[in-house]
Coordinates of C-alpha atoms and ligand atoms in Angstrom, one line a residue:
Chain U
X1 CA -14.3 30.2 -33.6
X2 CA -16.7 28.6 -31.1
X3 CA -15.8 25.6 -29.0
X4 CA -17.6 23.5 -26.3
X5 CA -15.5 22.7 -23.3
X6 CA -16.3 19.7 -21.0
X7 CA -14.2 20.3 -18.0
X8 CA -13.6 18.9 -14.5
X9 CA -15.2 20.9 -11.7
X10 CA -14.5 20.1 -8.1
X11 CA -15.0 22.5 -5.3
X12 CA -12.2 21.2 -3.0
X13 CA -10.1 18.2 -2.2
X14 CA -12.9 16.4 -0.4
X15 CA -15.7 17.3 -2.7
X16 CA -16.9 15.0 -5.5
X17 CA -16.1 16.4 -8.9
X18 CA -17.8 16.1 -12.3
X19 CA -17.5 17.1 -15.9
X20 CA -19.4 20.2 -16.8
X21 CA -20.0 21.6 -20.3
X22 CA -19.6 25.2 -21.3
X23 CA -19.8 26.9 -24.7
X24 CA -17.2 29.6 -25.4
X25 CA -17.7 32.0 -28.3
X26 CA -15.4 34.4 -30.2
X27 CA -12.2 32.5 -29.8
X28 CA -9.4 33.6 -32.1
X29 CA -7.1 30.9 -33.6
X30 CA -4.1 33.0 -32.3
X31 CA -5.2 32.7 -28.7
X32 CA -3.3 30.3 -26.5
X33 CA -5.2 27.5 -24.8
X34 CA -5.0 29.3 -21.4
X35 CA -6.2 32.6 -23.0
X36 CA -9.2 30.7 -24.2
X37 CA -9.8 29.6 -20.6
X38 CA -9.4 33.3 -19.6
X39 CA -12.2 34.1 -22.0
X40 CA -14.3 31.4 -20.4
X41 CA -13.6 32.7 -16.9
X42 CA -14.6 36.3 -17.9
X43 CA -17.8 34.8 -19.3
X44 CA -18.4 32.9 -16.0
X45 CA -17.5 35.9 -13.8
X46 CA -19.8 38.2 -15.8
X47 CA -22.6 35.7 -15.3
X48 CA -21.9 35.6 -11.6
X49 CA -20.6 32.0 -11.7
X50 CA -17.3 30.7 -10.1
X51 CA -14.4 30.9 -12.5
X52 CA -12.6 27.7 -13.3
X53 CA -9.4 27.3 -11.3
X54 CA -6.3 26.2 -13.2
X55 CA -2.6 26.5 -12.5
X56 CA -0.4 28.7 -14.6
X57 CA 2.4 31.2 -14.1
X58 CA 5.0 31.9 -16.8
X59 CA 2.8 31.1 -19.8
X60 CA 6.0 30.6 -21.8
X61 CA 6.7 26.9 -21.2
X62 CA 9.3 27.2 -18.5
X63 CA 7.8 27.2 -15.1
X64 CA 5.9 23.9 -15.1
X65 CA 2.8 25.2 -13.5
X66 CA 0.3 24.6 -16.3
X67 CA -1.1 21.1 -16.1
X68 CA -4.1 20.2 -18.2
X69 CA -5.1 16.8 -19.7
X70 CA -6.7 17.9 -22.9
X71 CA -8.7 15.3 -24.8
X72 CA -7.0 12.6 -22.7
X73 CA -3.5 13.7 -23.5
X74 CA -1.4 15.5 -20.9
X75 CA -0.6 19.0 -22.2
X76 CA -2.8 18.3 -25.3
X77 CA -2.3 17.0 -28.8
X78 CA 0.9 18.8 -29.8
X79 CA 4.2 17.1 -28.9
X80 CA 6.9 18.9 -26.8
X81 CA 4.4 21.6 -25.9
X82 CA 3.2 22.7 -22.4
X83 CA -0.5 23.5 -22.1
X84 CA 0.3 27.2 -22.0
X85 CA 2.2 27.0 -25.4
X86 CA -0.7 25.2 -27.1
X87 CA -2.6 27.5 -29.5
X88 CA -6.2 27.3 -30.5
X89 CA -5.2 27.0 -34.2
X90 CA -4.7 23.3 -33.4
X91 CA -8.4 23.0 -32.8
X92 CA -11.4 23.5 -35.1
X93 CA -14.5 25.6 -34.9
X94 CA -17.2 23.6 -33.3
X95 CA -14.9 21.1 -31.5
X96 CA -15.7 19.7 -28.1
X97 CA -12.6 19.7 -25.9
X98 CA -12.4 17.6 -22.7
X99 CA -10.2 19.2 -20.0
X100 CA -9.2 17.3 -16.8
X101 CA -6.6 17.7 -14.1
X102 CA -3.6 15.4 -13.7
X103 CA -5.0 12.3 -12.2
X104 CA -2.8 10.6 -9.6
X105 CA -3.6 9.8 -5.9
X106 CA -0.2 11.4 -5.2
X107 CA -1.3 14.7 -6.7
X108 CA -4.6 15.4 -4.8
X109 CA -6.9 17.7 -6.7
X110 CA -7.2 21.0 -4.7
X111 CA -9.9 22.6 -6.9
X112 CA -11.1 22.1 -10.5
X113 CA -8.0 21.7 -12.6
X114 CA -5.4 22.4 -9.9
X115 CA -3.5 19.6 -8.3
X116 CA -1.0 19.6 -5.4
X117 CA 2.4 18.5 -6.7
X118 CA 4.4 18.9 -3.5
X119 CA 5.2 15.2 -3.8
X120 CA 7.7 16.3 -6.4
X121 CA 9.3 18.8 -3.9
X122 CA 9.8 16.0 -1.4
X123 CA 11.5 13.9 -4.0
X124 CA 13.9 16.8 -4.7
X125 CA 14.4 17.4 -1.0
X126 CA 15.3 13.7 -0.5
X127 CA 18.4 13.9 -2.7
X128 CA 18.3 16.7 -5.3
X129 CA 21.4 18.6 -4.0
X130 CA 25.2 18.5 -3.9
X131 CA 27.6 19.2 -1.1
X132 CA 29.8 22.1 -2.0
X133 CA 32.5 23.9 0.0
X134 CA 31.6 27.5 1.0
X135 CA 34.0 30.4 0.9
X136 CA 35.6 32.2 -2.0
X137 CA 34.3 31.3 -5.4
X138 CA 36.3 28.4 -6.8
X139 CA 38.6 28.9 -9.8
X140 CA 36.3 28.6 -12.9
X141 CA 38.6 26.0 -14.6
X142 CA 39.4 24.1 -11.4
X143 CA 37.0 21.3 -12.3
X144 CA 36.8 20.4 -16.0
X145 CA 33.4 19.1 -17.2
X146 CA 33.5 17.0 -20.4
X147 CA 31.2 18.4 -23.0
X148 CA 29.3 15.1 -23.2
X149 CA 28.6 15.2 -19.5
X150 CA 27.6 18.9 -19.5
X151 CA 25.2 18.2 -22.4
X152 CA 23.7 15.2 -20.6
X153 CA 23.2 17.2 -17.4
X154 CA 21.6 20.0 -19.3
X155 CA 19.3 17.7 -21.2
X156 CA 18.1 16.4 -17.8
X157 CA 18.0 19.9 -16.1
X158 CA 15.5 21.2 -18.5
X159 CA 12.7 19.2 -16.8
X160 CA 10.2 21.8 -15.6
X161 CA 8.7 19.6 -13.0
X162 CA 5.2 19.8 -14.5
X163 CA 4.1 16.2 -13.7
X164 CA 2.7 15.4 -17.1
X165 CA 4.8 12.2 -17.0
X166 CA 2.8 11.0 -14.0
X167 CA -0.5 12.1 -15.6
X168 CA 0.2 10.1 -18.8
X169 CA 1.7 7.0 -17.2
X170 CA -0.6 4.0 -17.1
X171 CA 1.3 2.9 -13.9
X172 CA 1.1 6.4 -12.3
X173 CA 4.9 6.4 -12.2
X174 CA 7.0 9.5 -11.7
X175 CA 10.2 7.8 -12.8
X176 CA 10.8 10.2 -15.7
X177 CA 10.8 13.2 -13.4
X178 CA 12.9 11.4 -10.7
X179 CA 15.3 10.1 -13.4
X180 CA 15.8 13.5 -14.8
X181 CA 16.5 15.1 -11.4
X182 CA 18.9 12.3 -10.5
X183 CA 20.7 12.5 -13.8
X184 CA 20.9 16.3 -13.8
X185 CA 23.2 16.1 -10.8
X186 CA 24.6 12.6 -11.3
X187 CA 26.0 13.4 -14.7
X188 CA 28.3 16.1 -13.4
X189 CA 31.6 15.7 -11.5
X190 CA 30.2 17.8 -8.6
X191 CA 27.4 15.4 -8.2
X192 CA 29.4 12.2 -7.9
X193 CA 30.0 12.2 -4.2
X194 CA 26.3 11.7 -3.5
X195 CA 25.5 9.8 -6.6
X196 CA 24.7 6.5 -4.9
X197 CA 22.9 8.0 -1.8
X198 CA 21.0 10.3 -4.1
X199 CA 19.7 7.5 -6.3
X200 CA 18.6 5.5 -3.2
X201 CA 17.0 8.5 -1.4
X202 CA 15.1 9.9 -4.4
X203 CA 14.0 6.4 -5.6
X204 CA 12.8 5.6 -2.1
X205 CA 10.9 8.9 -1.8
X206 CA 9.4 8.3 -5.2
X207 CA 7.9 5.0 -3.9
X208 CA 6.9 6.5 -0.5
X209 CA 4.9 9.1 -2.3
X210 CA 2.8 6.3 -3.8
X211 CA 3.9 6.6 -7.4
X212 CA 3.9 3.3 -9.4
X213 CA 6.9 1.4 -10.9
X214 CA 8.1 2.0 -14.5
X215 CA 7.3 -0.7 -17.1
X216 CA 9.1 1.1 -19.9
X217 CA 6.0 2.0 -21.9
X218 CA 7.2 5.5 -22.8
X219 CA 4.0 7.5 -22.6
X220 CA 5.8 9.9 -20.3
X221 CA 8.5 10.9 -22.9
X222 CA 5.8 11.3 -25.5
X223 CA 3.9 13.9 -23.6
X224 CA 6.9 15.6 -21.8
X225 CA 6.9 19.2 -22.9
X226 CA 10.7 19.4 -23.0
X227 CA 11.3 15.9 -24.3
X228 CA 13.1 14.3 -21.4
X229 CA 14.3 11.0 -22.9
X230 CA 13.3 7.6 -21.5
X231 CA 16.9 6.7 -20.9
X232 CA 16.9 9.0 -17.8
X233 CA 14.8 6.3 -16.1
X234 CA 17.2 3.5 -17.1
X235 CA 20.1 5.6 -15.7
X236 CA 18.3 6.0 -12.3
X237 CA 17.6 2.2 -12.3
X238 CA 21.3 1.6 -13.0
X239 CA 22.4 4.0 -10.2
X240 CA 20.0 2.4 -7.7
X241 CA 21.3 -1.1 -8.6
X242 CA 24.9 0.0 -8.4
X243 CA 24.3 1.7 -5.1
X244 CA 22.9 -1.5 -3.8
X245 CA 26.0 -3.5 -5.0
X246 CA 28.5 -1.1 -3.5
X247 CA 28.1 -1.0 0.2
X248 CA 29.0 2.7 0.5
X249 CA 25.6 4.2 1.6
Chain I
X1 CA 36.4 23.7 5.7
X2 CA 32.7 24.1 6.3
X3 CA 30.4 22.2 4.0
X4 CA 27.0 23.6 3.0
X5 CA 24.2 21.8 1.4
X6 CA 23.2 23.9 -1.6
X7 CA 19.8 23.3 -3.1
X8 CA 20.6 22.5 -6.7
X9 CA 17.4 23.6 -8.2
X10 CA 15.1 26.5 -7.7
X11 CA 11.9 24.7 -8.1
X12 CA 11.6 23.6 -4.5
X13 CA 11.6 27.2 -3.5
X14 CA 9.1 28.3 -6.3
X15 CA 6.8 25.4 -5.3
X16 CA 6.9 26.5 -1.7
X17 CA 5.5 29.8 -2.8
X18 CA 3.0 28.0 -5.0
X19 CA 2.0 25.9 -2.1
X20 CA 1.3 28.8 0.2
X21 CA -0.8 30.4 -2.6
X22 CA -2.8 27.2 -2.7
X23 CA -3.1 27.2 1.0
X24 CA -4.8 30.6 0.7
X25 CA -7.2 29.0 -1.8
X26 CA -8.0 26.1 0.5
X27 CA -7.3 27.1 4.1
X28 CA -8.2 23.7 5.5
X29 CA -4.8 22.3 4.3
X30 CA -2.0 23.0 6.7
X31 CA 1.7 22.4 6.6
X32 CA 1.2 19.9 9.3
X33 CA 0.0 17.4 6.7
X34 CA 3.1 17.6 4.6
X35 CA 4.8 14.2 4.5
X36 CA 8.2 14.0 6.1
X37 CA 11.2 13.4 3.8
X38 CA 13.7 10.9 5.3
X39 CA 17.3 10.9 4.2
X40 CA 20.2 8.9 5.6
X41 CA 19.8 5.7 7.4
X42 CA 17.6 2.8 6.3
X43 CA 17.8 3.8 2.6
X44 CA 19.4 0.5 1.6
X45 CA 16.9 -1.7 3.2
X46 CA 14.0 0.5 1.8
X47 CA 15.6 0.3 -1.7
X48 CA 15.5 -3.5 -1.4
X49 CA 11.7 -3.3 -1.5
X50 CA 11.6 -0.6 -4.1
X51 CA 9.9 -0.8 -7.5
X52 CA 13.3 -0.4 -9.2
X53 CA 14.6 -3.5 -7.5
X54 CA 11.4 -5.5 -8.2
X55 CA 11.8 -4.6 -11.8
X56 CA 15.4 -5.7 -11.8
X57 CA 14.4 -9.0 -10.3
X58 CA 11.7 -9.5 -13.0
X59 CA 14.3 -8.6 -15.6
X60 CA 16.8 -11.2 -14.4
X61 CA 14.3 -14.0 -13.9
X62 CA 12.7 -13.2 -17.3
X63 CA 16.0 -13.3 -19.1
X64 CA 16.9 -16.7 -17.5
X65 CA 13.6 -18.0 -18.9
X66 CA 14.4 -16.5 -22.3
X67 CA 17.7 -18.4 -22.3
X68 CA 15.8 -21.6 -21.5
X69 CA 13.3 -21.0 -24.3
X70 CA 16.1 -20.6 -26.8
X71 CA 17.6 -23.9 -25.7
X72 CA 14.2 -25.6 -25.6
X73 CA 13.4 -24.3 -29.1
X74 CA 16.7 -25.8 -30.4
X75 CA 15.7 -29.1 -28.8
X76 CA 12.3 -29.0 -30.5
X77 CA 13.7 -28.5 -33.9
X78 CA 15.5 -31.8 -33.6
X79 CA 12.1 -33.2 -34.6
X80 CA 13.4 -32.8 -38.2
X81 CA 16.2 -35.3 -37.5
X82 CA 13.7 -38.0 -36.7
X83 CA 12.4 -40.0 -33.8
X84 CA 15.7 -41.4 -32.7
X85 CA 17.5 -38.1 -32.6
X86 CA 14.6 -36.4 -30.8
X87 CA 14.1 -39.1 -28.2
X88 CA 17.9 -39.4 -28.0
X89 CA 18.2 -35.8 -27.1
X90 CA 15.6 -36.2 -24.4
X91 CA 17.6 -39.1 -23.0
X92 CA 20.8 -37.1 -23.3
X93 CA 19.2 -34.3 -21.1
X94 CA 18.7 -37.0 -18.4
X95 CA 22.1 -38.5 -18.7
X96 CA 24.3 -35.5 -19.1
X97 CA 26.6 -34.9 -16.1
X98 CA 26.8 -38.5 -15.2
X99 CA 28.5 -39.9 -13.2
X100 CA 29.5 -36.6 -11.6
X101 CA 25.9 -36.0 -11.0
X102 CA 23.1 -38.6 -10.6
X103 CA 20.9 -39.4 -13.5
X104 CA 18.6 -36.4 -14.3
X105 CA 20.8 -34.3 -12.0
X106 CA 21.3 -31.5 -14.6
X107 CA 17.7 -31.6 -15.6
X108 CA 16.6 -31.1 -12.0
X109 CA 19.1 -28.2 -11.5
X110 CA 17.5 -26.6 -14.6
X111 CA 14.0 -27.3 -13.3
X112 CA 14.8 -25.8 -9.9
X113 CA 16.3 -22.7 -11.4
X114 CA 13.3 -22.3 -13.7
X115 CA 10.9 -22.8 -10.9
X116 CA 12.5 -20.2 -8.8
X117 CA 12.6 -17.8 -11.8
X118 CA 8.9 -18.3 -12.5
X119 CA 7.9 -17.8 -8.9
X120 CA 10.1 -14.7 -8.4
X121 CA 8.9 -13.3 -11.7
X122 CA 5.2 -13.8 -10.7
X123 CA 5.7 -12.4 -7.2
X124 CA 7.4 -9.3 -8.5
X125 CA 4.7 -8.9 -11.3
X126 CA 1.8 -9.0 -8.9
X127 CA 3.5 -6.7 -6.3
X128 CA 4.1 -4.1 -9.0
X129 CA 0.7 -4.6 -10.5
X130 CA -0.8 -3.9 -7.1
X131 CA 1.4 -0.7 -6.7
X132 CA 0.4 0.5 -10.1
X133 CA -3.3 0.1 -9.4
X134 CA -2.8 2.0 -6.1
X135 CA -1.1 4.8 -8.0
X136 CA -3.9 5.1 -10.6
X137 CA -6.9 4.6 -8.3
X138 CA -7.3 1.2 -9.8
X139 CA -8.0 2.4 -13.3
X140 CA -4.5 2.4 -15.0
X141 CA -4.4 4.3 -18.2
X142 CA -8.2 4.6 -18.2
X143 CA -8.5 6.9 -15.2
X144 CA -9.7 9.9 -17.2
X145 CA -13.3 10.8 -17.8
X146 CA -12.8 11.4 -21.5
X147 CA -13.0 8.5 -23.9
X148 CA -10.6 10.2 -26.3
X149 CA -7.1 8.9 -26.8
X150 CA -7.6 6.1 -24.3
X151 CA -4.7 4.2 -25.9
X152 CA -2.3 7.0 -25.1
X153 CA 0.0 8.6 -27.6
X154 CA 2.5 5.9 -28.6
X155 CA 2.2 2.8 -26.4
X156 CA 2.3 -0.5 -28.1
X157 CA -0.2 -3.4 -27.9
X158 CA 2.6 -5.5 -26.4
X159 CA 3.3 -3.0 -23.7
X160 CA -0.2 -2.7 -22.3
X161 CA -0.9 -6.5 -22.4
X162 CA 2.1 -7.5 -20.3
X163 CA 0.1 -8.4 -17.2
X164 CA -2.8 -10.3 -18.7
X165 CA -0.6 -11.7 -21.4
X166 CA 1.7 -13.0 -18.7
X167 CA -1.2 -14.7 -17.0
X168 CA -2.1 -16.4 -20.3
X169 CA 1.5 -17.6 -20.8
X170 CA 1.6 -18.9 -17.2
X171 CA -1.6 -20.9 -17.7
X172 CA -0.3 -22.2 -20.9
X173 CA 2.9 -23.4 -19.2
X174 CA 0.9 -25.4 -16.7
X175 CA -1.2 -27.0 -19.6
X176 CA 1.9 -27.6 -21.6
X177 CA 3.8 -29.3 -18.8
X178 CA 0.8 -31.6 -18.1
X179 CA 0.7 -32.3 -21.8
X180 CA 4.1 -32.8 -23.2
X181 CA 6.3 -33.1 -20.1
X182 CA 4.1 -35.1 -17.7
X183 CA 2.1 -36.9 -20.3
X184 CA -0.9 -36.5 -18.1
X185 CA -3.1 -34.6 -20.5
X186 CA -2.6 -36.7 -23.6
X187 CA -4.9 -35.7 -26.5
X188 CA -4.3 -38.1 -29.3
X189 CA -2.8 -40.7 -26.9
X190 CA -0.1 -41.0 -24.3
X191 CA 3.4 -42.4 -25.1
X192 CA 6.7 -42.9 -23.4
X193 CA 8.4 -41.4 -26.4
X194 CA 8.5 -37.5 -26.4
X195 CA 8.6 -37.6 -30.2
X196 CA 5.4 -39.7 -30.3
X197 CA 3.7 -37.4 -27.7
X198 CA 4.3 -34.4 -30.0
X199 CA 3.0 -36.2 -33.1
X200 CA -0.1 -37.5 -31.3
X201 CA -0.9 -34.1 -29.9
X202 CA -0.2 -31.9 -32.8
X203 CA -2.3 -34.0 -35.2
X204 CA -5.3 -32.5 -33.5
X205 CA -6.4 -29.1 -34.7
X206 CA -7.4 -27.6 -31.4
X207 CA -4.2 -28.7 -29.7
X208 CA -2.2 -26.9 -32.5
X209 CA -4.5 -23.9 -32.2
X210 CA -4.0 -23.7 -28.4
X211 CA -0.3 -23.7 -28.9
X212 CA -0.5 -21.1 -31.7
X213 CA -2.5 -18.7 -29.5
X214 CA -0.3 -19.2 -26.5
X215 CA 2.9 -18.7 -28.5
X216 CA 1.5 -15.5 -30.0
X217 CA 0.8 -14.3 -26.5
X218 CA 4.3 -15.3 -25.6
X219 CA 5.7 -13.4 -28.6
X220 CA 4.0 -10.2 -27.5
X221 CA 5.2 -10.7 -23.9
X222 CA 8.8 -11.1 -25.1
X223 CA 8.5 -8.2 -27.6
X224 CA 8.0 -5.8 -24.7
X225 CA 9.6 -7.9 -22.0
X226 CA 13.1 -8.2 -23.5
X227 CA 13.4 -4.5 -24.2
X228 CA 12.0 -3.7 -20.7
X229 CA 14.3 -6.1 -19.0
X230 CA 17.4 -4.4 -20.4
X231 CA 16.0 -0.9 -19.6
X232 CA 15.1 -2.0 -16.0
X233 CA 18.7 -3.1 -15.5
X234 CA 20.1 0.2 -16.6
X235 CA 21.0 -0.7 -20.2
X236 CA 19.0 1.9 -22.0
X237 CA 21.7 4.6 -22.1
X238 CA 20.6 6.8 -25.1
X239 CA 17.9 7.4 -27.7
X240 CA 19.9 5.2 -30.1
X241 CA 20.2 2.4 -27.6
X242 CA 16.5 2.5 -26.9
X243 CA 15.9 1.9 -30.6
X244 CA 18.6 -0.9 -30.7
X245 CA 17.2 -2.7 -27.6
X246 CA 13.7 -2.6 -29.1
X247 CA 15.0 -4.1 -32.4
X248 CA 16.8 -6.8 -30.3
X249 CA 13.5 -7.5 -28.6
X250 CA 11.6 -7.8 -31.9
X251 CA 14.3 -10.3 -33.2
X252 CA 14.2 -12.4 -30.0
X253 CA 10.4 -12.5 -30.0
X254 CA 10.1 -13.4 -33.6
X255 CA 12.8 -16.0 -33.4
X256 CA 11.1 -17.7 -30.5
X257 CA 7.7 -17.4 -32.0
X258 CA 8.7 -18.9 -35.4
X259 CA 11.1 -21.4 -33.9
X260 CA 8.4 -22.8 -31.6
X261 CA 5.6 -22.7 -34.2
X262 CA 7.5 -24.8 -36.7
X263 CA 7.2 -28.2 -35.1
X264 CA 3.4 -28.2 -34.3
X265 CA 2.7 -26.8 -37.8
X266 CA 4.8 -29.2 -39.7
X267 CA 3.4 -32.1 -37.7
X268 CA -0.1 -30.9 -38.4
X269 CA 0.6 -30.5 -42.1
X270 CA 1.7 -34.2 -42.0
X271 CA 5.4 -33.5 -43.1
X272 CA 6.7 -35.1 -39.9
X273 CA 4.9 -38.2 -38.7
Ligands
HEM301 C1 5.3 -25.2 -29.7 C2 5.9 -25.0 -28.7 C3 6.4 -26.0 -27.7 C4 6.7 -27.4 -28.0 C5 6.5 -28.2 -29.2 C6 7.2 -27.9 -26.7 C7 7.6 -29.2 -26.6 C8 8.0 -29.7 -25.3 C9 8.3 -31.1 -25.1 C10 8.2 -32.3 -26.2 C11 8.7 -31.3 -23.8 C12 9.1 -32.6 -23.1 C13 10.6 -32.8 -23.2 C14 11.0 -34.1 -22.6 O1 10.2 -34.7 -21.9 O2 12.2 -34.4 -22.8 C15 8.6 -30.0 -23.2 C16 8.9 -29.6 -21.9 C17 8.9 -28.4 -21.3 N1 8.5 -27.2 -22.0 FE1 7.9 -27.0 -23.9 N2 7.3 -26.8 -25.8 C18 6.8 -25.7 -26.4 C19 6.8 -24.4 -25.8 C20 7.1 -24.1 -24.5 C21 7.0 -22.8 -23.9 C22 6.5 -21.5 -24.7 C23 7.5 -22.9 -22.7 C24 7.6 -21.8 -21.6 C25 7.1 -20.7 -21.6 C26 7.8 -24.3 -22.5 C27 8.3 -24.8 -21.3 C28 8.6 -26.1 -21.0 C29 9.0 -26.6 -19.8 C30 9.2 -25.8 -18.5 C31 9.2 -28.0 -20.0 C32 9.6 -29.0 -18.9 C33 11.0 -29.4 -18.9 C34 11.0 -30.5 -17.8 O3 10.4 -31.5 -18.0 O4 11.7 -30.2 -16.8 N3 7.6 -25.0 -23.6 N4 8.2 -29.0 -24.2
SF4_302 S1 10.0 14.8 -17.0 FE1 8.9 16.1 -18.5 S2 6.7 15.6 -18.1 FE2 7.9 14.9 -16.3 S3 7.9 16.6 -14.8 FE3 9.8 16.8 -16.0 S4 9.1 18.2 -17.7 FE4 7.2 17.4 -16.8
FES303 S1 2.5 28.2 -17.4 FE1 4.7 28.0 -17.1 S2 5.1 26.2 -18.2 FE2 3.0 26.6 -18.7

C-alpha cells in the first residue's frame, strides 16, 4: 500500500517547526507503524535527506519510548496500543496520515517527533520510592499483602511512562501518570510510611513542571496504551487532601 | 539499622540513559538546565496552592451551590399551591429563626455562604483555566496541527464546555437576581409579590427563552460538574464507581433542569396565572 505522511519536522528545540508531506510506497499491511517510518527514513537517506527523528526502543509496547500523535490521537486510532504496536493494516491504501510529537510546554521538542520527557523523571524522583531496611533479605512471608492491594499496585505499576496522557489532555495535565506512580507504591503496605509525603511531593512536582490540573475529562485513560484507569487520579487527589488534613508531613 | 532509599522503579535510570542519548543528538542541552527536584520542607504550603487543592475547593463550593439549587427548586414548585403558599414560603424564609436571629437572619446567612461559594468557585476556576492554558501553549485540546479528531476520543460536550458554560451560568445568575430577587429588571411589570413577579415575567416569550437557555447551560455544567466534584475529592475509587458517579451526575442535572423548567413553562402555557 501507499500512504502520504504529513509529519512534524523541527531541526532542534529552538527552531521553528512545520508539517512536511512525504509519499511512502510499498508498505505491507503487516508492517508496524514504526517499520513504516523506517521505510520512509531509508527512502530519505537514499535521497540524501535527513531522516525523521522519532523515539523508540523496545518496539513491543513496554518501554514507553515511542510517542506519536497519529491523526490527532496520541498513539493512534487503536485503543490500548502504543505507537510501536500499531500495524499498518489499520490504515488504508492512499490514506494521508498526520504525525506529530506530544505537544506540551513541559515536554520540549528536541527534534522532529522526539520530545524531552525528563519532567516525568523529576516527578518520580520527588516521591517515587519507599524506605526499606538494608541487610539480609527479609522473610518472604513477613509482610502479607492482600490480593486486592497487590492487584491494585500492579494495575498502577504497568504505566510505561510514555506521556500519552499529557499529549491527549486538553488541560495538559500529567495527573494520570502521577496518579499511577503514587498508587503503585501507596497501595502496598511497604509504601504506607511515605504515603502522605509522597502524595504531596509528587503532586507539587507535577505542578512545578508546569502541567495543568485535571478536570476529569478522561481523554488520558482513553489513549493510555496500558489502560491506567481514571480512578488513579482520584486516589492521588484523596491522598493529597488527607495529607493536608493530617499534620504529619 | 541503616535505612536506604531504594528507587522503586527502573524508569528513572532508563530515562537517564535516554537523556544522555538525546544530549548526543543536541549537544547544546546540558545537565545544568535540569530543574531541581525539591523534597522535604515546604511541601504542605506548596500543596495549599496546588491544582489538586484548587479543584477540591471548586468541588466543595460547587456542591454547596447544588444543595442550594435543590432547595430553591423545591421552593419554586410551590407555585402549584397558589399565590398565598408561594408568597407565604418567601415570607417564611425571612421569618425563620426568629426570635433567635433577627428577621431575614437565616436568609442572610445563606446569602453570605452562597456569595463566598460563588467567589471561591470563580477564583479557582480562573486560576486553573490560566494554568491549563499555560500547559497547552494557550490552545487546549486544539494544539495539534492536524484537524482530525479535534474532539478527542471520548470527551463529552459537557466536559469541554465547563469554562464558557460556567461564564454563561454566572451571567444568568446576575440577570436572574436583578429580575426575580431584586425586582430591578422587571419585564412584564414589577411587584412586591414574588408570585406575581414570576407570572409577569414568564408570560413573555423571550424571558422564558432566556431562562430555558440558561438552564440548559446549567444542566450541562452540572452533568460534568457533579461527577468531577466527587472525583476531585477522591471519591472515584474504581471503574464501577466512575460509572456510578456519572449516573448520579446525570440524575442531578436532569432533576434540576426539569424541576426549574416546570414553573416558567407552565406559567407561559397559562396553566398557572
Ligand atoms: C427557572 C428557574 C428559576 C426560577 C423560576 C427562579 C425563581 C426565583 C425567585 C422567584 C426568586 C426570589 C425569591 C424571593 O424573593 O423570595 C429567586 C431568587 C434567587 N435565585 Fe432563582 N430561580 C430560578 C433559577 C435559579 C438558578 C439556576 C440559580 C443559580 C444558579 C438561582 C439562584 C437564585 C438566587 C441566588 C436567588 C436569591 C436568593 C436571595 O434573594 O437571597 N435561581 N429565584
Ligand atoms: S498513565 Fe498511561 S498514558 Fe500516561 S504515562 Fe502512564 S502509560 Fe503513558
Ligand atoms: S517502543 Fe517501547 S513502548 Fe513503543
